[in-house]
RNA sequence: GCGGCUAUGGCGAAGUGGUUAACGCACCAGAUUGUGGCUCUGGCAUUCGUGGGUUCGAUUCCCACUAGUCGCCCCA
């Protein structure tokens, strides 16, 4: 074996690719209905963008970035997530000046993180995500969540759990942060190393720790929800009200903390509850990021979005035993016998294709029997057999594979005949 | 970054310190001089992830590496 695919990446072979196309099509169609428009940004950006946008205390920035220097000495990074780049483009192209606000965008493409691969985790993976920039209406939070749920439901997923939380605004977070430090500080030595490090860096993450999950201080820890100021609480309540109005079931989990620094107010996650799903159950994560646009150098602009991984979506479909309605099989396989017929078959196949018929022929110099077998393997609806006899009579033998019925069709009307029977 | 398990033909999968590496599926050919899906017959791994080591001899034992997989951390 001379070459192999880089670690944590995968080839999407034709059979799988058909599923990808189907999912992409559903996602695009729903974006059309929700009026989100596609934006395509580069696969790499200046490293500085992610340091700023994602936050330099995050794991992503600290240990997961594919960073390299180009020949001009610039530090570039393969994008580890989509939001920073979309916001960069929003600012750079002055989209805050667009007449239609909020600006509603979606993107779909590969992201890169240098991590150890595992079930549902890759070094290159594809995210579909949306961003709504310029609105502070809790209804847009609900819309974004609804769009994510709609995508999953349209594909047939049932075993989903939507969890939401509010991280509050800057003021609320500050007071909650202090309350957490006061709560854990006296007994922090009873916690794991990670938690001890988190105490001052990001005490909220202690609540997320799985090792110390059962420590009594965890149960009694101050909840962010108790520290939301008036404005933040009202906002969160409205988001919930709208979700109810949309008939979307959810659970409030005050311990839900999103990994990226830029989140505030609404945070949410959609998980799969399917049996036998791997350890990583998060299908989609998102939230509000009101400070980010300014951080990237634009005017103060609120924003909310989510990102979901197509790989995990496929895994969820698999876990729920859902097969997508992928059409397979060609319309007509032209079987040729003899030199003259072979030459003729090339023209016939071309003519069929010209008229929109999916057609194939043999290129392996197979015998009739083997050509039929090949047609069968390709799930051809029809087979058209052309030999010496047919050429003599100016006809072609059209056989319906499922019924075995066969009829002679004059060569000059063959293509239109096929178009007819295939309707 | 850390830990467990794994690595045999296109795929699935048995197996042994000793010289022919089971079997199933798929594929190819023939039985069937021009007709698929069924049946029968035959063919299909100079080789057991890569590199070292132990040994008279290793696919089988040991080590390293690479990759996969599951989990931790974290996340999509």
mmCIF file of N, CA, C and O in Angstrom, chain A residues 54-120:
data_model
loop_
_atom_site.group_PDB
_atom_site.id
_atom_site.type_symbol
_atom_site.label_atom_id
_atom_site.label_comp_id
_atom_site.label_asym_id
_atom_site.label_seq_id
_atom_site.Cartn_x
_atom_site.Cartn_y
_atom_site.Cartn_z
ATOM 1 N N UNK A 54 -12.939 33.094 17.553
ATOM 2 C CA UNK A 54 -13.302 31.878 18.286
ATOM 3 C C UNK A 54 -12.902 32.031 19.753
ATOM 4 O O UNK A 54 -13.568 31.498 20.641
ATOM 5 N N UNK A 55 -11.826 32.755 19.990
ATOM 6 C CA UNK A 55 -11.389 32.973 21.369
ATOM 7 C C UNK A 55 -10.144 32.189 21.674
ATOM 8 O O UNK A 55 -10.102 30.972 21.471
ATOM 9 N N UNK A 56 -9.109 32.868 22.130
ATOM 10 C CA UNK A 56 -7.829 32.175 22.293
ATOM 11 C C UNK A 56 -7.728 31.335 23.568
ATOM 12 O O UNK A 56 -6.701 30.716 23.822
ATOM 13 N N UNK A 57 -8.803 31.268 24.349
ATOM 14 C CA UNK A 57 -8.760 30.345 25.488
ATOM 15 C C UNK A 57 -9.421 29.013 25.137
ATOM 16 O O UNK A 57 -9.401 28.075 25.919
ATOM 17 N N UNK A 58 -10.016 28.932 23.960
ATOM 18 C CA UNK A 58 -10.743 27.708 23.613
ATOM 19 C C UNK A 58 -9.801 26.593 23.183
ATOM 20 O O UNK A 58 -8.688 26.842 22.729
ATOM 21 N N UNK A 59 -10.277 25.371 23.319
ATOM 22 C CA UNK A 59 -9.504 24.208 22.875
ATOM 23 C C UNK A 59 -9.219 24.289 21.391
ATOM 24 O O UNK A 59 -8.141 23.919 20.934
ATOM 25 N N UNK A 60 -10.202 24.763 20.661
ATOM 26 C CA UNK A 60 -10.048 24.839 19.205
ATOM 27 C C UNK A 60 -8.803 25.627 18.853
ATOM 28 O O UNK A 60 -7.976 25.182 18.059
ATOM 29 N N UNK A 61 -8.683 26.790 19.454
ATOM 30 C CA UNK A 61 -7.536 27.643 19.132
ATOM 31 C C UNK A 61 -6.262 27.109 19.771
ATOM 32 O O UNK A 61 -5.196 27.099 19.157
ATOM 33 N N UNK A 62 -6.369 26.625 20.976
ATOM 34 C CA UNK A 62 -5.160 26.221 21.685
ATOM 35 C C UNK A 62 -4.516 24.960 21.134
ATOM 36 O O UNK A 62 -3.304 24.819 21.182
ATOM 37 N N UNK A 63 -5.302 24.015 20.659
ATOM 38 C CA UNK A 63 -4.653 22.789 20.210
ATOM 39 C C UNK A 63 -5.230 22.130 18.968
ATOM 40 O O UNK A 63 -4.791 21.057 18.592
ATOM 41 N N UNK A 64 -6.205 22.740 18.321
ATOM 42 C CA UNK A 64 -6.836 22.011 17.231
ATOM 43 C C UNK A 64 -6.719 22.654 15.860
ATOM 44 O O UNK A 64 -7.292 22.172 14.901
ATOM 45 N N UNK A 65 -5.978 23.744 15.738
ATOM 46 C CA UNK A 65 -5.985 24.428 14.453
ATOM 47 C C UNK A 65 -4.911 23.913 13.490
ATOM 48 O O UNK A 65 -3.804 23.591 13.888
ATOM 49 N N UNK A 66 -5.284 23.854 12.247
ATOM 50 C CA UNK A 66 -4.333 23.551 11.172
ATOM 51 C C UNK A 66 -3.786 24.885 10.699
ATOM 52 O O UNK A 66 -4.371 25.551 9.848
ATOM 53 N N UNK A 67 -2.677 25.278 11.277
ATOM 54 C CA UNK A 67 -2.094 26.573 10.956
ATOM 55 C C UNK A 67 -0.809 26.380 10.146
ATOM 56 O O UNK A 67 -0.044 25.472 10.435
ATOM 57 N N UNK A 68 -0.619 27.211 9.150
ATOM 58 C CA UNK A 68 0.595 27.111 8.346
ATOM 59 C C UNK A 68 0.988 28.503 7.835
ATOM 60 O O UNK A 68 0.189 29.436 7.877
ATOM 61 N N UNK A 69 2.198 28.576 7.406
ATOM 62 C CA UNK A 69 2.688 29.848 6.885
ATOM 63 C C UNK A 69 2.752 29.729 5.378
ATOM 64 O O UNK A 69 3.232 28.726 4.859
ATOM 65 N N UNK A 70 2.275 30.721 4.664
ATOM 66 C CA UNK A 70 2.374 30.644 3.203
ATOM 67 C C UNK A 70 3.717 31.224 2.760
ATOM 68 O O UNK A 70 4.526 31.634 3.589
ATOM 69 N N UNK A 71 3.945 31.227 1.457
ATOM 70 C CA UNK A 71 5.248 31.633 0.964
ATOM 71 C C UNK A 71 5.551 33.108 1.189
ATOM 72 O O UNK A 71 6.681 33.554 1.059
ATOM 73 N N UNK A 72 4.502 33.839 1.523
ATOM 74 C CA UNK A 72 4.716 35.251 1.796
ATOM 75 C C UNK A 72 4.889 35.529 3.281
ATOM 76 O O UNK A 72 4.897 36.677 3.707
ATOM 77 N N UNK A 73 4.978 34.437 4.073
ATOM 78 C CA UNK A 73 5.197 34.606 5.498
ATOM 79 C C UNK A 73 3.946 34.925 6.292
ATOM 80 O O UNK A 73 4.017 35.250 7.478
ATOM 81 N N UNK A 74 2.770 34.810 5.667
ATOM 82 C CA UNK A 74 1.516 35.059 6.397
ATOM 83 C C UNK A 74 1.107 33.812 7.155
ATOM 84 O O UNK A 74 1.275 32.703 6.651
ATOM 85 N N UNK A 75 0.545 33.989 8.326
ATOM 86 C CA UNK A 75 0.033 32.837 9.067
ATOM 87 C C UNK A 75 -1.425 32.625 8.694
ATOM 88 O O UNK A 75 -2.268 33.480 8.925
ATOM 89 N N UNK A 76 -1.695 31.458 8.117
ATOM 90 C CA UNK A 76 -3.053 31.133 7.697
ATOM 91 C C UNK A 76 -3.526 29.898 8.436
ATOM 92 O O UNK A 76 -2.713 29.115 8.930
ATOM 93 N N UNK A 77 -4.836 29.728 8.523
ATOM 94 C CA UNK A 77 -5.395 28.584 9.237
ATOM 95 C C UNK A 77 -6.590 28.037 8.485
ATOM 96 O O UNK A 77 -7.451 28.795 8.037
ATOM 97 N N UNK A 78 -6.611 26.719 8.333
ATOM 98 C CA UNK A 78 -7.794 26.073 7.745
ATOM 99 C C UNK A 78 -8.937 26.282 8.724
ATOM 100 O O UNK A 78 -8.794 26.010 9.915
ATOM 101 N N UNK A 79 -10.053 26.747 8.246
ATOM 102 C CA UNK A 79 -11.143 27.139 9.150
ATOM 103 C C UNK A 79 -11.617 25.989 10.041
ATOM 104 O O UNK A 79 -11.945 24.909 9.549
ATOM 105 N N UNK A 80 -11.658 26.215 11.352
ATOM 106 C CA UNK A 80 -12.143 25.183 12.263
ATOM 107 C C UNK A 80 -13.643 25.288 12.503
ATOM 108 O O UNK A 80 -14.237 24.390 13.112
ATOM 109 N N UNK A 81 -14.254 26.361 12.059
ATOM 110 C CA UNK A 81 -15.692 26.559 12.222
ATOM 111 C C UNK A 81 -16.098 27.665 11.259
ATOM 112 O O UNK A 81 -15.232 28.300 10.635
ATOM 113 N N UNK A 82 -17.379 27.903 11.125
ATOM 114 C CA UNK A 82 -17.818 28.800 10.068
ATOM 115 C C UNK A 82 -18.147 30.227 10.451
ATOM 116 O O UNK A 82 -18.059 31.132 9.617
ATOM 117 N N UNK A 83 -18.525 30.426 11.712
ATOM 118 C CA UNK A 83 -19.073 31.725 12.082
ATOM 119 C C UNK A 83 -18.080 32.883 11.927
ATOM 120 O O UNK A 83 -18.442 33.934 11.388
ATOM 121 N N UNK A 84 -16.851 32.676 12.365
ATOM 122 C CA UNK A 84 -15.875 33.766 12.315
ATOM 123 C C UNK A 84 -15.713 34.291 10.890
ATOM 124 O O UNK A 84 -15.664 35.502 10.663
ATOM 125 N N UNK A 85 -15.636 33.363 9.935
ATOM 126 C CA UNK A 85 -15.439 33.771 8.547
ATOM 127 C C UNK A 85 -16.665 34.494 8.002
ATOM 128 O O UNK A 85 -16.533 35.482 7.260
ATOM 129 N N UNK A 86 -17.839 34.011 8.358
ATOM 130 C CA UNK A 86 -19.053 34.666 7.871
ATOM 131 C C UNK A 86 -19.128 36.089 8.430
ATOM 132 O O UNK A 86 -19.446 37.044 7.706
ATOM 133 N N UNK A 87 -18.794 36.238 9.694
ATOM 134 C CA UNK A 87 -18.832 37.565 10.308
ATOM 135 C C UNK A 87 -17.762 38.464 9.669
ATOM 136 O O UNK A 87 -18.000 39.635 9.401
ATOM 137 N N UNK A 88 -16.592 37.896 9.397
ATOM 138 C CA UNK A 88 -15.551 38.662 8.711
ATOM 139 C C UNK A 88 -16.072 39.193 7.388
ATOM 140 O O UNK A 88 -15.910 40.366 7.043
ATOM 141 N N UNK A 89 -16.722 38.329 6.638
ATOM 142 C CA UNK A 89 -17.248 38.722 5.338
ATOM 143 C C UNK A 89 -18.370 39.750 5.491
ATOM 144 O O UNK A 89 -18.463 40.696 4.714
ATOM 145 N N UNK A 90 -19.182 39.557 6.493
ATOM 146 C CA UNK A 90 -20.279 40.482 6.782
ATOM 147 C C UNK A 90 -19.727 41.885 7.002
ATOM 148 O O UNK A 90 -20.238 42.872 6.461
ATOM 149 N N UNK A 91 -18.664 41.960 7.777
ATOM 150 C CA UNK A 91 -18.066 43.259 8.086
ATOM 151 C C UNK A 91 -17.334 43.806 6.861
ATOM 152 O O UNK A 91 -17.513 44.959 6.468
ATOM 153 N N UNK A 92 -16.512 42.955 6.244
ATOM 154 C CA UNK A 92 -15.685 43.392 5.132
ATOM 155 C C UNK A 92 -16.530 43.889 3.960
ATOM 156 O O UNK A 92 -16.157 44.828 3.269
ATOM 157 N N UNK A 93 -17.667 43.253 3.751
ATOM 158 C CA UNK A 93 -18.538 43.647 2.643
ATOM 159 C C UNK A 93 -19.646 44.603 3.075
ATOM 160 O O UNK A 93 -20.602 44.821 2.334
ATOM 161 N N UNK A 94 -19.506 45.097 4.303
ATOM 162 C CA UNK A 94 -20.461 46.095 4.833
ATOM 163 C C UNK A 94 -21.915 45.665 4.692
ATOM 164 O O UNK A 94 -22.777 46.437 4.276
ATOM 165 N N UNK A 95 -22.140 44.409 5.025
ATOM 166 C CA UNK A 95 -23.498 43.897 4.884
ATOM 167 C C UNK A 95 -24.448 44.503 5.907
ATOM 168 O O UNK A 95 -25.662 44.421 5.765
ATOM 169 N N UNK A 96 -23.835 45.129 6.938
ATOM 170 C CA UNK A 96 -24.687 45.806 7.929
ATOM 171 C C UNK A 96 -25.413 46.975 7.267
ATOM 172 O O UNK A 96 -26.334 47.529 7.833
ATOM 173 N N UNK A 97 -24.971 47.338 6.063
ATOM 174 C CA UNK A 97 -25.624 48.426 5.351
ATOM 175 C C UNK A 97 -26.709 47.949 4.394
ATOM 176 O O UNK A 97 -27.381 48.738 3.758
ATOM 177 N N UNK A 98 -26.869 46.651 4.276
ATOM 178 C CA UNK A 98 -27.892 46.127 3.374
ATOM 179 C C UNK A 98 -29.271 46.588 3.806
ATOM 180 O O UNK A 98 -29.558 46.679 5.007
ATOM 181 N N UNK A 99 -30.143 46.885 2.838
ATOM 182 C CA UNK A 99 -31.498 47.324 3.196
ATOM 183 C C UNK A 99 -32.299 46.234 3.918
ATOM 184 O O UNK A 99 -33.106 46.554 4.789
ATOM 185 N N UNK A 100 -32.075 44.985 3.540
ATOM 186 C CA UNK A 100 -32.841 43.921 4.189
ATOM 187 C C UNK A 100 -32.125 43.424 5.434
ATOM 188 O O UNK A 100 -31.108 42.754 5.352
ATOM 189 N N UNK A 101 -32.666 43.751 6.569
ATOM 190 C CA UNK A 101 -32.098 43.286 7.833
ATOM 191 C C UNK A 101 -33.154 42.465 8.560
ATOM 192 O O UNK A 101 -34.334 42.778 8.462
ATOM 193 N N UNK A 102 -32.814 41.458 9.291
ATOM 194 C CA UNK A 102 -31.454 40.953 9.460
ATOM 195 C C UNK A 102 -30.927 40.297 8.188
ATOM 196 O O UNK A 102 -31.701 39.862 7.350
ATOM 197 N N UNK A 103 -29.621 40.193 8.090
ATOM 198 C CA UNK A 103 -28.989 39.487 6.984
ATOM 199 C C UNK A 103 -28.973 38.011 7.376
ATOM 200 O O UNK A 103 -28.439 37.634 8.418
ATOM 201 N N UNK A 104 -29.603 37.197 6.549
ATOM 202 C CA UNK A 104 -29.737 35.769 6.892
ATOM 203 C C UNK A 104 -28.949 34.913 5.909
ATOM 204 O O UNK A 104 -29.261 34.872 4.734
ATOM 205 N N UNK A 105 -27.931 34.258 6.422
ATOM 206 C CA UNK A 105 -26.985 33.533 5.572
ATOM 207 C C UNK A 105 -26.875 32.066 5.968
ATOM 208 O O UNK A 105 -27.086 31.717 7.129
ATOM 209 N N UNK A 106 -26.523 31.240 4.992
ATOM 210 C CA UNK A 106 -26.166 29.864 5.336
ATOM 211 C C UNK A 106 -24.924 29.461 4.577
ATOM 212 O O UNK A 106 -24.584 30.071 3.562
ATOM 213 N N UNK A 107 -24.246 28.468 5.091
ATOM 214 C CA UNK A 107 -23.034 27.984 4.445
ATOM 215 C C UNK A 107 -22.948 26.485 4.621
ATOM 216 O O UNK A 107 -23.598 25.894 5.505
ATOM 217 N N UNK A 108 -22.169 25.879 3.780
ATOM 218 C CA UNK A 108 -21.996 24.438 3.875
ATOM 219 C C UNK A 108 -20.631 24.105 3.308
ATOM 220 O O UNK A 108 -20.310 24.516 2.192
ATOM 221 N N UNK A 109 -19.822 23.408 4.080
ATOM 222 C CA UNK A 109 -18.508 23.083 3.562
ATOM 223 C C UNK A 109 -17.624 22.474 4.628
ATOM 224 O O UNK A 109 -18.017 22.352 5.791
ATOM 225 N N UNK A 110 -16.422 22.078 4.233
ATOM 226 C CA UNK A 110 -15.525 21.382 5.147
ATOM 227 C C UNK A 110 -14.903 22.298 6.194
ATOM 228 O O UNK A 110 -14.594 23.451 5.920
ATOM 229 N N UNK A 111 -14.749 21.764 7.386
ATOM 230 C CA UNK A 111 -14.071 22.440 8.491
ATOM 231 C C UNK A 111 -12.935 21.507 8.928
ATOM 232 O O UNK A 111 -12.996 20.294 8.675
ATOM 233 N N UNK A 112 -11.940 22.069 9.604
ATOM 234 C CA UNK A 112 -10.756 21.279 9.935
ATOM 235 C C UNK A 112 -10.356 21.469 11.391
ATOM 236 O O UNK A 112 -10.195 22.594 11.850
ATOM 237 N N UNK A 113 -10.218 20.364 12.087
ATOM 238 C CA UNK A 113 -9.715 20.452 13.456
ATOM 239 C C UNK A 113 -8.756 19.296 13.706
ATOM 240 O O UNK A 113 -9.080 18.150 13.402
ATOM 241 N N UNK A 114 -7.624 19.626 14.259
ATOM 242 C CA UNK A 114 -6.628 18.596 14.545
ATOM 243 C C UNK A 114 -6.987 17.928 15.857
ATOM 244 O O UNK A 114 -6.606 18.382 16.931
ATOM 245 N N UNK A 115 -7.760 16.841 15.762
ATOM 246 C CA UNK A 115 -8.208 16.130 16.947
ATOM 247 C C UNK A 115 -7.987 14.650 16.728
ATOM 248 O O UNK A 115 -7.805 14.193 15.606
ATOM 249 N N UNK A 116 -8.089 13.893 17.777
ATOM 250 C CA UNK A 116 -7.998 12.444 17.636
ATOM 251 C C UNK A 116 -9.339 11.925 17.152
ATOM 252 O O UNK A 116 -10.355 12.141 17.802
ATOM 253 N N UNK A 117 -9.356 11.250 16.005
ATOM 254 C CA UNK A 117 -10.631 10.784 15.449
ATOM 255 C C UNK A 117 -11.326 9.771 16.357
ATOM 256 O O UNK A 117 -10.679 9.051 17.115
ATOM 257 N N UNK A 118 -12.607 9.749 16.248
ATOM 258 C CA UNK A 118 -13.446 8.894 17.101
ATOM 259 C C UNK A 118 -14.799 8.816 16.399
ATOM 260 O O UNK A 118 -15.010 9.488 15.403
ATOM 261 N N UNK A 119 -15.683 8.000 16.924
ATOM 262 C CA UNK A 119 -17.005 7.910 16.321
ATOM 263 C C UNK A 119 -17.616 9.304 16.272
ATOM 264 O O UNK A 119 -17.775 9.963 17.292
ATOM 265 N N UNK A 120 -17.937 9.767 15.070
ATOM 266 C CA UNK A 120 -18.560 11.080 14.936
ATOM 267 C C UNK A 120 -17.600 12.246 15.035
ATOM 268 O O UNK A 120 -18.033 13.382 15.162
#
